Amino acid sequence: MGSMLEPKPEGNCNKPLGIQFLDYIKKSSLSFKAHQAIVLIVTFLAYTSYHATRKTMSIVKSALDPQSSNVGLKFFPFQRAYFQEPTESRKVSWMIGSGWAPFDSSEGTALLGELDVAFLSIYAVGMYFSGHLGDRMNLRILLTVGMVGTGLFTLLFGVGYWANIHVFYYYLIVQMLAGLFQSTGWPSVVAVVGNWFGKSKRGLIMGIWNAHTSVGNITGSLIASALLKYGWGWSMVVPGLVIAFFGFVVFVLLPVSPESVGADGDEDELQFPKKNGEGVTEPLLKSEMDNEEKAVGFIEAWKIPGVAPFALCLFFAKLVAYTFLYWLPFYISHTAIDGKYLSSQAAGNLSTLFDVGGVVGGILAGHISDRLEARAITAASFMYCSIPALFLFRSYGHISLPVNIAFMLITGMLVNGPYALITTAVSADLGTHSSLKGNSRALATVTAIIDGTGSIGAAIGPLLTGYISAKSWSGVFTMLMAAALVAGLLLTRLVMAEMAARIKWSKSQGTSTPSTPSATLEV
């Protein structure tokens, strides 16, 4: 009776239909590496669509908020036409210029901040429950339900445009339900990828794979900006339909684990080195025992060494990242660059450069942490370096468009680098920590704890920004710099442990056969 609640190895008849079809076309079962490629591609597309729907709200703000009434419509990428025309020659549509009730009042910005915090608060709470479910049920089903549900409620938000809905609580409730379904995504995709890939080069692989976050943000920004002139409802409906479509792709194609499709691979594919003092390794997955493993409890997962400090670090790192996610287009359109203002559509497109920097930062952080085998040192270093980058972006970004672009790219790289590292490689490492003695049924729970805690910070940042920005954007950046500092300091103990391990390893090279220094996650 527990086909969903008690995951078990599936026979060929229970393989996803798409995998069965590919097996039929090939006249034999797909190879292990072919399954890995499918997993990376499908989960990449899935979470790209999650972030695309999440990002649209930051673009739609410019159509809902009355402060956008002084913003032009014409744009050409990264050229002078990005700037608004003289007041006497501007023609602004009612959609952009007049705002949308109830957001066209003096409290409009604060109301938009409340929508953000409602979405992210439910998202954070839902993350804990989704992680608990993810280790106990079929991840493919959980992910499909989450994506279709996210698409439905993103679409319903946009329907408010054609239905002429001006009741704040309609949008509040829809956003809360969208946040609940969005929470299923991250624990599910990280658990699936963790099931298929061992620890070797995990930081680099997941750093590249995690580009879906920035690609989703960029895609969402471009789609929403392009559709905004036709009515802000389209900017919500189209991304909603896209994620629902990819939910169907997940249901048809995604193999959640090697056991679920009977895939055979080299032993090294399913192992990663877990150091227990003498460097003894334990398998990432235990094929024969997987069905008997008991899913790790919520409290037990918190006790895994490294989970608490990284979770708390992500609280502040995500506060910074999500403030940019939800407010950067708004900030750009309301800040004079070289004495002129960008249009809302242009600001949305320009803001994608922050995510371009984020792609580079995620890959760079993953690669560096693999080479150093020092996740905490890498994450803390990026957070500390983001502080001067934030200061320079705020203080000098208004000088000219090229200067603004340069600082935006650098800030995006340094802010999103540690965020990407912690939510991917670190979560997967901790979800398969040696203290679990080979139990693979903790990936989704650990991922949910870390990202769920981070999402609480992600909810607080945009909310505070809604209020602080009404008085001073400098105050917002001061808050972000303080958060980045605290994020780095929270990893101090783990950084010291990694440094001590590396010093000990360096000394041992002259007296014995070199071995890799112990990782933070074993502390």
Coordinates of C-alpha atoms in Angstrom, one line a residue, residues 21-509:
F21 CA 10.6 4.5 -24.5
L22 CA 14.3 5.3 -24.8
D23 CA 15.2 1.8 -23.8
Y24 CA 12.8 0.5 -26.5
I25 CA 14.3 2.8 -29.1
K26 CA 17.8 1.7 -28.2
K27 CA 16.8 -2.0 -27.9
S28 CA 18.6 -2.2 -24.6
S29 CA 18.8 -0.4 -21.2
L30 CA 20.4 3.0 -21.1
S31 CA 23.9 3.2 -19.7
F32 CA 24.7 4.6 -16.3
K33 CA 26.2 7.7 -17.8
A34 CA 23.2 8.2 -20.0
H35 CA 21.0 8.1 -17.0
Q36 CA 23.3 10.7 -15.3
A37 CA 23.0 13.0 -18.3
I38 CA 19.2 12.7 -18.2
V39 CA 19.2 13.5 -14.5
L40 CA 21.4 16.6 -15.0
I41 CA 19.4 17.9 -17.9
V42 CA 15.9 17.3 -16.5
T43 CA 16.7 18.6 -13.0
F44 CA 18.4 21.7 -14.6
L45 CA 15.4 22.5 -16.7
A46 CA 13.1 21.8 -13.7
Y47 CA 14.8 24.3 -11.4
T48 CA 15.3 26.8 -14.1
S49 CA 11.6 26.9 -14.5
Y50 CA 11.1 27.3 -10.7
H51 CA 13.4 30.3 -10.6
A52 CA 11.9 31.8 -13.8
T53 CA 8.5 31.9 -12.2
R54 CA 10.0 33.2 -8.9
K55 CA 11.8 36.1 -10.7
T56 CA 8.8 37.4 -12.6
M57 CA 7.4 39.1 -9.5
S58 CA 10.4 41.4 -9.4
I59 CA 9.6 42.6 -12.9
V60 CA 5.9 42.9 -12.4
K61 CA 6.5 45.2 -9.4
S62 CA 7.2 48.0 -11.8
A63 CA 3.7 47.7 -13.3
L64 CA 2.0 47.4 -9.9
D65 CA 3.8 50.1 -8.0
P66 CA 2.8 53.7 -8.5
Q67 CA 6.4 54.9 -8.2
S68 CA 7.0 53.6 -11.7
S69 CA 4.9 56.4 -13.2
N70 CA 8.0 58.3 -14.1
V71 CA 9.5 55.4 -16.0
G72 CA 9.7 55.2 -19.8
L73 CA 8.9 52.2 -22.0
K74 CA 11.3 52.3 -24.9
F75 CA 14.5 50.3 -24.7
F76 CA 17.4 48.9 -26.6
P77 CA 19.8 46.6 -24.8
F78 CA 22.6 48.5 -23.2
Q79 CA 22.3 51.6 -25.3
R80 CA 21.2 55.2 -24.7
A81 CA 17.6 54.3 -25.6
Y82 CA 17.5 52.5 -22.3
F83 CA 17.1 55.8 -20.6
Q84 CA 13.8 57.6 -20.4
E85 CA 12.8 60.2 -22.9
P86 CA 12.2 63.8 -22.0
T87 CA 9.1 64.3 -20.0
E88 CA 7.2 66.2 -22.7
S89 CA 7.7 63.5 -25.3
R90 CA 7.1 60.4 -23.1
K91 CA 4.0 58.4 -23.6
V92 CA 3.4 55.9 -20.8
S93 CA 0.7 53.3 -20.9
W94 CA -1.8 53.1 -18.0
M95 CA -0.4 49.7 -17.1
I96 CA 3.1 50.9 -16.4
G97 CA 2.3 54.5 -15.4
S98 CA -0.8 54.2 -13.3
G99 CA 0.1 51.2 -11.1
W100 CA -2.5 48.6 -10.1
A101 CA -4.8 48.9 -7.1
P102 CA -4.3 48.1 -4.3
F103 CA -0.6 48.8 -5.0
D104 CA -1.2 52.3 -6.3
S105 CA -1.4 53.9 -2.9
S106 CA 1.3 55.4 -0.7
E107 CA 1.7 52.0 0.9
G108 CA 2.3 50.3 -2.4
T109 CA 5.9 49.5 -1.9
A110 CA 5.3 48.1 1.6
L111 CA 2.4 45.9 0.2
L112 CA 4.8 44.5 -2.4
G113 CA 7.3 43.7 0.4
E114 CA 4.5 41.9 2.3
L115 CA 3.8 39.7 -0.8
D116 CA 7.5 38.8 -0.9
V117 CA 7.6 37.9 2.8
A118 CA 4.4 35.9 2.6
F119 CA 5.7 33.9 -0.4
L120 CA 9.1 33.3 1.2
S121 CA 7.8 32.6 4.7
I122 CA 5.5 29.8 3.5
Y123 CA 8.3 28.7 1.2
A124 CA 10.7 28.4 4.1
V125 CA 8.3 26.5 6.3
G126 CA 7.1 24.3 3.5
M127 CA 10.8 23.4 2.8
Y128 CA 11.1 21.6 6.1
F129 CA 8.0 19.5 5.3
S130 CA 9.0 18.9 1.7
G131 CA 12.4 17.6 2.9
H132 CA 10.7 15.2 5.3
L133 CA 8.4 14.0 2.5
G134 CA 11.3 13.8 0.0
D135 CA 13.1 11.1 2.0
R136 CA 9.9 9.1 2.4
M137 CA 8.2 9.2 -1.0
N138 CA 8.8 9.1 -4.7
L139 CA 10.8 12.2 -5.5
R140 CA 9.5 12.2 -9.1
I141 CA 5.9 12.4 -8.0
L142 CA 6.7 15.1 -5.4
L143 CA 8.6 17.2 -7.9
T144 CA 5.8 16.9 -10.5
V145 CA 3.1 17.9 -8.0
G146 CA 5.2 20.9 -6.9
M147 CA 5.9 22.1 -10.4
V148 CA 2.3 21.8 -11.6
G149 CA 1.0 23.5 -8.4
T150 CA 3.6 26.3 -8.8
G151 CA 2.4 26.8 -12.4
L152 CA -1.2 26.9 -11.4
F153 CA -0.8 29.6 -8.7
T154 CA 1.6 31.7 -10.8
L155 CA -1.0 31.7 -13.5
L156 CA -3.8 32.6 -11.0
F157 CA -1.8 35.6 -9.9
G158 CA -1.7 36.8 -13.6
V159 CA -5.4 36.1 -14.0
G160 CA -6.0 39.0 -11.6
Y161 CA -5.1 41.3 -14.5
W162 CA -7.9 40.1 -16.8
A163 CA -10.4 39.5 -14.0
N164 CA -9.7 43.1 -12.8
I165 CA -9.0 41.9 -9.2
H166 CA -7.9 44.7 -6.8
V167 CA -8.2 42.8 -3.5
F168 CA -4.8 42.6 -1.8
Y169 CA -5.7 39.4 0.0
Y170 CA -6.3 37.6 -3.3
Y171 CA -2.7 38.2 -4.3
L172 CA -1.5 37.4 -0.8
I173 CA -3.2 34.0 -0.7
V174 CA -2.1 33.1 -4.2
Q175 CA 1.5 34.0 -3.4
M176 CA 1.4 32.0 -0.2
L177 CA 0.1 28.9 -2.0
A178 CA 2.7 29.4 -4.8
G179 CA 5.4 29.5 -2.1
L180 CA 4.1 26.2 -0.6
F181 CA 4.4 24.4 -3.9
Q182 CA 7.7 26.0 -4.8
S183 CA 9.2 24.5 -1.6
T184 CA 9.1 21.0 -3.1
G185 CA 11.6 21.8 -5.7
W186 CA 15.0 22.3 -4.1
P187 CA 15.1 19.3 -1.7
S188 CA 13.9 17.0 -4.5
V189 CA 16.4 18.0 -7.2
V190 CA 19.4 18.0 -4.9
A191 CA 18.4 14.6 -3.5
V192 CA 18.1 13.2 -7.0
V193 CA 21.4 14.6 -8.2
G194 CA 23.1 13.5 -4.9
N195 CA 21.8 10.0 -5.6
W196 CA 23.5 9.8 -8.9
F197 CA 26.8 11.6 -8.3
G198 CA 29.5 10.9 -5.7
K199 CA 31.6 13.4 -3.9
S200 CA 34.5 13.5 -6.4
K201 CA 34.3 16.8 -8.3
R202 CA 30.8 17.4 -6.7
G203 CA 31.5 21.0 -6.1
L204 CA 32.4 21.7 -9.8
I205 CA 29.6 19.5 -11.2
M206 CA 27.0 21.1 -8.9
G207 CA 28.5 24.6 -9.5
I208 CA 27.9 24.2 -13.2
W209 CA 24.5 22.5 -12.6
N210 CA 23.5 25.2 -10.2
A211 CA 23.7 27.7 -13.1
H212 CA 20.0 26.9 -13.4
T213 CA 19.3 29.4 -10.6
S214 CA 20.8 32.3 -12.6
V215 CA 19.6 31.0 -16.0
G216 CA 16.1 30.8 -14.5
N217 CA 16.4 34.3 -13.1
I218 CA 17.6 35.6 -16.5
T219 CA 15.0 33.8 -18.4
G220 CA 12.2 34.9 -16.1
S221 CA 13.4 38.5 -16.3
L222 CA 13.6 38.5 -20.1
I223 CA 10.2 36.8 -20.6
A224 CA 8.4 39.0 -18.0
S225 CA 10.1 42.2 -19.4
A226 CA 9.2 41.3 -23.0
L227 CA 5.5 40.6 -22.1
L228 CA 5.0 43.5 -19.7
K229 CA 4.0 45.9 -22.5
Y230 CA 1.1 43.6 -23.4
G231 CA -0.2 43.6 -19.8
W232 CA 1.4 42.4 -16.6
G233 CA -0.8 39.4 -16.4
W234 CA 1.1 37.8 -19.3
S235 CA 4.3 38.1 -17.4
M236 CA 2.9 35.7 -14.8
V237 CA 0.8 33.4 -17.0
V238 CA 3.4 32.4 -19.5
P239 CA 6.1 31.3 -16.9
G240 CA 3.3 29.5 -15.1
L241 CA 2.5 27.5 -18.2
V242 CA 6.2 26.8 -18.8
I243 CA 6.8 25.3 -15.4
A244 CA 3.7 23.1 -15.6
F245 CA 5.0 21.8 -19.0
F246 CA 8.4 20.9 -17.4
G247 CA 6.5 19.2 -14.6
F248 CA 5.2 16.8 -17.2
V249 CA 8.7 16.3 -18.5
V250 CA 9.9 15.4 -15.0
F251 CA 7.1 12.9 -14.6
V252 CA 7.9 11.2 -17.9
L253 CA 11.7 11.2 -17.8
L254 CA 13.3 11.6 -14.4
P255 CA 15.0 8.5 -12.8
V256 CA 15.3 9.4 -9.1
S257 CA 18.0 6.9 -8.3
P258 CA 20.1 4.1 -9.9
E259 CA 18.0 1.5 -8.1
S260 CA 14.8 2.9 -9.4
V261 CA 15.7 2.0 -13.0
G262 CA 18.1 -0.9 -12.4
A263 CA 21.1 1.1 -13.7
D264 CA 24.5 -0.4 -13.3
G265 CA 27.6 1.7 -13.0
D266 CA 31.2 1.6 -11.9
E267 CA 31.6 1.3 -8.1
D268 CA 33.3 4.7 -8.1
E269 CA 30.2 6.3 -9.5
L270 CA 28.3 5.5 -6.4
Q271 CA 31.0 6.2 -3.8
F272 CA 32.7 9.1 -2.4
P273 CA 35.6 9.2 0.1
K274 CA 34.2 9.6 3.7
K275 CA 37.1 10.1 6.0
N276 CA 37.0 8.4 9.4
G277 CA 40.4 9.3 10.6
E278 CA 42.2 6.8 8.4
G279 CA 40.5 7.7 5.2
V280 CA 38.2 4.7 5.1
T281 CA 35.5 5.1 2.4
E282 CA 31.8 4.3 2.6
P283 CA 29.4 4.0 -0.4
L284 CA 27.1 6.9 -1.2
L285 CA 24.3 4.4 -1.9
K286 CA 23.9 0.9 -0.6
S287 CA 21.9 -0.8 -3.3
E288 CA 20.9 -3.9 -1.4
M289 CA 20.2 -2.2 1.9
D290 CA 18.5 1.0 0.6
N291 CA 15.1 -0.4 1.1
E292 CA 15.7 -1.2 4.8
E293 CA 17.2 2.2 5.6
K294 CA 15.2 4.4 7.9
A295 CA 14.9 8.0 6.9
V296 CA 16.8 10.4 9.1
G297 CA 14.6 12.5 11.5
F298 CA 14.5 16.3 11.5
I299 CA 16.3 16.7 14.9
E300 CA 18.9 14.0 14.0
A301 CA 19.6 15.8 10.8
W302 CA 20.3 19.1 12.6
K303 CA 22.9 17.3 14.7
I304 CA 25.0 16.3 11.7
P305 CA 28.3 18.1 12.1
G306 CA 28.3 21.2 9.9
V307 CA 24.6 21.4 9.3
A308 CA 23.8 24.2 11.8
P309 CA 26.6 26.6 10.9
F310 CA 26.1 26.3 7.2
A311 CA 22.3 26.6 7.6
L312 CA 22.7 29.8 9.7
C313 CA 25.3 31.1 7.2
L314 CA 22.9 30.6 4.4
F315 CA 20.2 32.5 6.4
F316 CA 22.3 35.7 5.9
A317 CA 23.7 34.8 2.5
K318 CA 20.2 34.2 1.1
L319 CA 19.0 37.4 2.7
V320 CA 21.5 39.3 0.5
A321 CA 20.9 37.2 -2.6
Y322 CA 17.1 37.4 -2.5
T323 CA 17.0 41.1 -1.8
F324 CA 18.7 41.5 -5.2
L325 CA 16.4 38.8 -6.7
Y326 CA 13.3 40.7 -5.7
W327 CA 14.4 44.3 -5.7
L328 CA 17.3 44.9 -8.1
P329 CA 15.1 45.8 -11.2
F330 CA 13.1 48.2 -9.0
Y331 CA 16.3 49.7 -7.5
I332 CA 17.8 50.2 -11.0
S333 CA 14.7 51.8 -12.4
H334 CA 14.5 54.2 -9.5
T335 CA 18.2 55.1 -9.4
A336 CA 19.7 57.7 -11.9
I337 CA 22.6 56.3 -13.9
D338 CA 24.7 59.1 -15.4
G339 CA 21.9 61.4 -14.5
K340 CA 19.1 59.5 -16.3
Y341 CA 16.6 56.8 -15.4
L342 CA 16.2 53.4 -17.0
S343 CA 12.8 52.2 -18.2
S344 CA 11.2 49.3 -16.2
Q345 CA 11.6 46.9 -19.0
A346 CA 15.2 48.0 -19.5
A347 CA 16.0 47.7 -15.8
G348 CA 14.6 44.2 -15.8
N349 CA 16.8 43.2 -18.7
L350 CA 19.9 45.0 -17.2
S351 CA 19.4 43.2 -13.8
T352 CA 20.0 39.9 -15.5
L353 CA 23.8 40.7 -15.5
F354 CA 23.7 40.2 -11.7
D355 CA 22.7 36.6 -12.5
V356 CA 25.3 36.3 -15.2
G357 CA 27.9 37.0 -12.5
G358 CA 26.1 34.5 -10.3
V359 CA 26.7 31.7 -12.9
V360 CA 30.4 32.5 -12.9
G361 CA 30.5 32.7 -9.1
G362 CA 28.7 29.4 -8.6
I363 CA 31.1 27.5 -10.9
L364 CA 34.2 29.3 -9.5
A365 CA 33.2 28.6 -5.9
G366 CA 32.5 24.9 -6.7
H367 CA 35.8 24.5 -8.5
I368 CA 37.9 26.3 -5.8
S369 CA 36.2 24.3 -3.0
D370 CA 37.0 21.0 -4.9
R371 CA 40.6 21.9 -5.4
L372 CA 41.1 23.0 -1.8
E373 CA 38.7 20.5 -0.3
A374 CA 37.6 23.4 1.8
R375 CA 33.9 24.4 1.5
A376 CA 33.9 26.7 4.5
I377 CA 37.0 28.7 3.6
T378 CA 35.6 29.2 0.1
A379 CA 32.2 30.3 1.2
A380 CA 33.5 32.6 3.9
S381 CA 36.0 34.2 1.6
F382 CA 33.4 35.0 -1.0
M383 CA 31.1 36.5 1.6
Y384 CA 33.8 38.8 3.0
C385 CA 34.8 39.9 -0.5
S386 CA 31.2 40.7 -1.3
I387 CA 31.2 43.5 1.3
P388 CA 33.4 45.9 -0.6
A389 CA 31.7 44.9 -3.8
L390 CA 28.3 45.9 -2.4
F391 CA 29.8 49.2 -1.2
L392 CA 31.3 50.0 -4.6
F393 CA 28.1 49.1 -6.4
R394 CA 26.0 51.4 -4.3
S395 CA 28.6 54.3 -4.2
Y396 CA 29.8 54.3 -7.8
G397 CA 27.2 52.3 -9.8
H398 CA 25.4 55.5 -10.7
I399 CA 28.4 57.1 -12.5
S400 CA 27.9 55.4 -15.9
L401 CA 26.3 52.4 -17.4
P402 CA 29.6 50.5 -18.0
V403 CA 30.6 51.1 -14.4
N404 CA 27.2 49.9 -13.2
I405 CA 27.5 46.8 -15.3
A406 CA 31.0 46.0 -14.0
F407 CA 30.1 46.3 -10.4
M408 CA 26.9 44.4 -10.9
L409 CA 28.7 41.4 -12.4
I410 CA 31.3 41.4 -9.6
T411 CA 28.7 41.7 -6.9
G412 CA 26.6 38.9 -8.5
M413 CA 29.6 36.6 -8.6
L414 CA 30.6 37.2 -5.0
V415 CA 27.0 37.1 -3.6
N416 CA 25.8 34.0 -5.5
G417 CA 29.0 32.0 -5.3
P418 CA 28.7 30.9 -1.6
Y419 CA 24.9 30.7 -1.9
A420 CA 25.2 28.3 -4.8
L421 CA 28.0 26.3 -3.0
I422 CA 26.1 25.8 0.2
T423 CA 22.8 24.9 -1.4
T424 CA 24.3 22.3 -3.7
A425 CA 27.7 20.7 -2.9
V426 CA 27.6 21.4 0.9
S427 CA 24.0 20.1 1.2
A428 CA 24.8 17.0 -0.7
D429 CA 28.0 16.4 1.3
L430 CA 26.2 16.8 4.6
G431 CA 23.3 14.7 3.4
T432 CA 25.7 11.8 2.9
H433 CA 27.9 12.5 5.9
S434 CA 30.0 9.7 7.4
S435 CA 28.1 10.0 10.7
L436 CA 25.1 8.6 8.9
K437 CA 27.0 5.3 8.4
G438 CA 26.1 5.1 4.7
N439 CA 22.4 5.9 5.1
S440 CA 21.3 7.6 1.9
R441 CA 17.9 8.6 3.2
A442 CA 18.9 12.0 4.6
L443 CA 19.6 14.0 1.4
A444 CA 16.3 15.7 1.1
T445 CA 15.9 16.4 4.8
V446 CA 19.4 17.9 5.2
T447 CA 18.9 20.0 2.0
A448 CA 15.6 21.2 3.3
I449 CA 17.0 22.2 6.7
I450 CA 19.8 24.2 5.1
D451 CA 17.8 25.9 2.3
G452 CA 14.7 26.2 4.5
T453 CA 16.7 28.1 7.1
G454 CA 18.2 30.2 4.4
S455 CA 14.8 30.9 3.0
I456 CA 13.8 32.5 6.3
G457 CA 16.5 35.0 5.7
A458 CA 15.4 35.3 2.1
A459 CA 11.9 36.3 3.4
I460 CA 13.3 38.9 5.9
G461 CA 15.6 40.6 3.4
P462 CA 13.0 41.7 0.8
L463 CA 10.5 42.6 3.6
L464 CA 13.0 44.9 5.3
T465 CA 14.0 46.4 2.0
G466 CA 10.4 47.3 1.3
Y467 CA 10.4 49.5 4.4
I468 CA 14.0 50.7 4.5
S469 CA 14.1 51.7 0.8
A470 CA 11.3 54.1 1.3
K471 CA 13.7 56.2 3.4
S472 CA 17.1 55.3 2.0
W473 CA 18.6 52.8 -0.4
S474 CA 21.9 53.4 1.4
G475 CA 20.3 51.9 4.5
V476 CA 19.4 48.8 2.4
F477 CA 23.0 48.3 1.3
T478 CA 24.3 48.8 4.9
M479 CA 21.9 46.0 5.9
L480 CA 23.2 43.8 3.1
M481 CA 26.9 44.4 4.0
A482 CA 26.2 43.6 7.7
A483 CA 24.4 40.4 6.7
A484 CA 27.4 39.3 4.5
L485 CA 29.8 40.0 7.4
V486 CA 27.7 37.9 9.8
A487 CA 27.4 35.1 7.2
G488 CA 31.2 34.8 7.0
L489 CA 31.7 35.0 10.7
L490 CA 29.3 32.1 11.3
L491 CA 31.7 29.8 9.5
T492 CA 34.7 30.8 11.6
R493 CA 34.9 27.6 13.5
L494 CA 34.7 25.5 10.4
V495 CA 37.2 27.7 8.6
M496 CA 39.7 27.3 11.5
A497 CA 39.2 23.5 11.4
E498 CA 39.8 23.4 7.7
M499 CA 42.9 25.5 8.0
A500 CA 44.2 23.3 10.8
A501 CA 43.6 20.2 8.7
R502 CA 45.5 21.7 5.8
I503 CA 48.4 22.7 8.0
K504 CA 48.5 19.2 9.4
W505 CA 48.4 17.7 6.0
S506 CA 51.2 20.0 4.7
K507 CA 53.4 18.9 7.5
S508 CA 52.7 15.3 6.9
Q509 CA 53.8 15.4 3.3

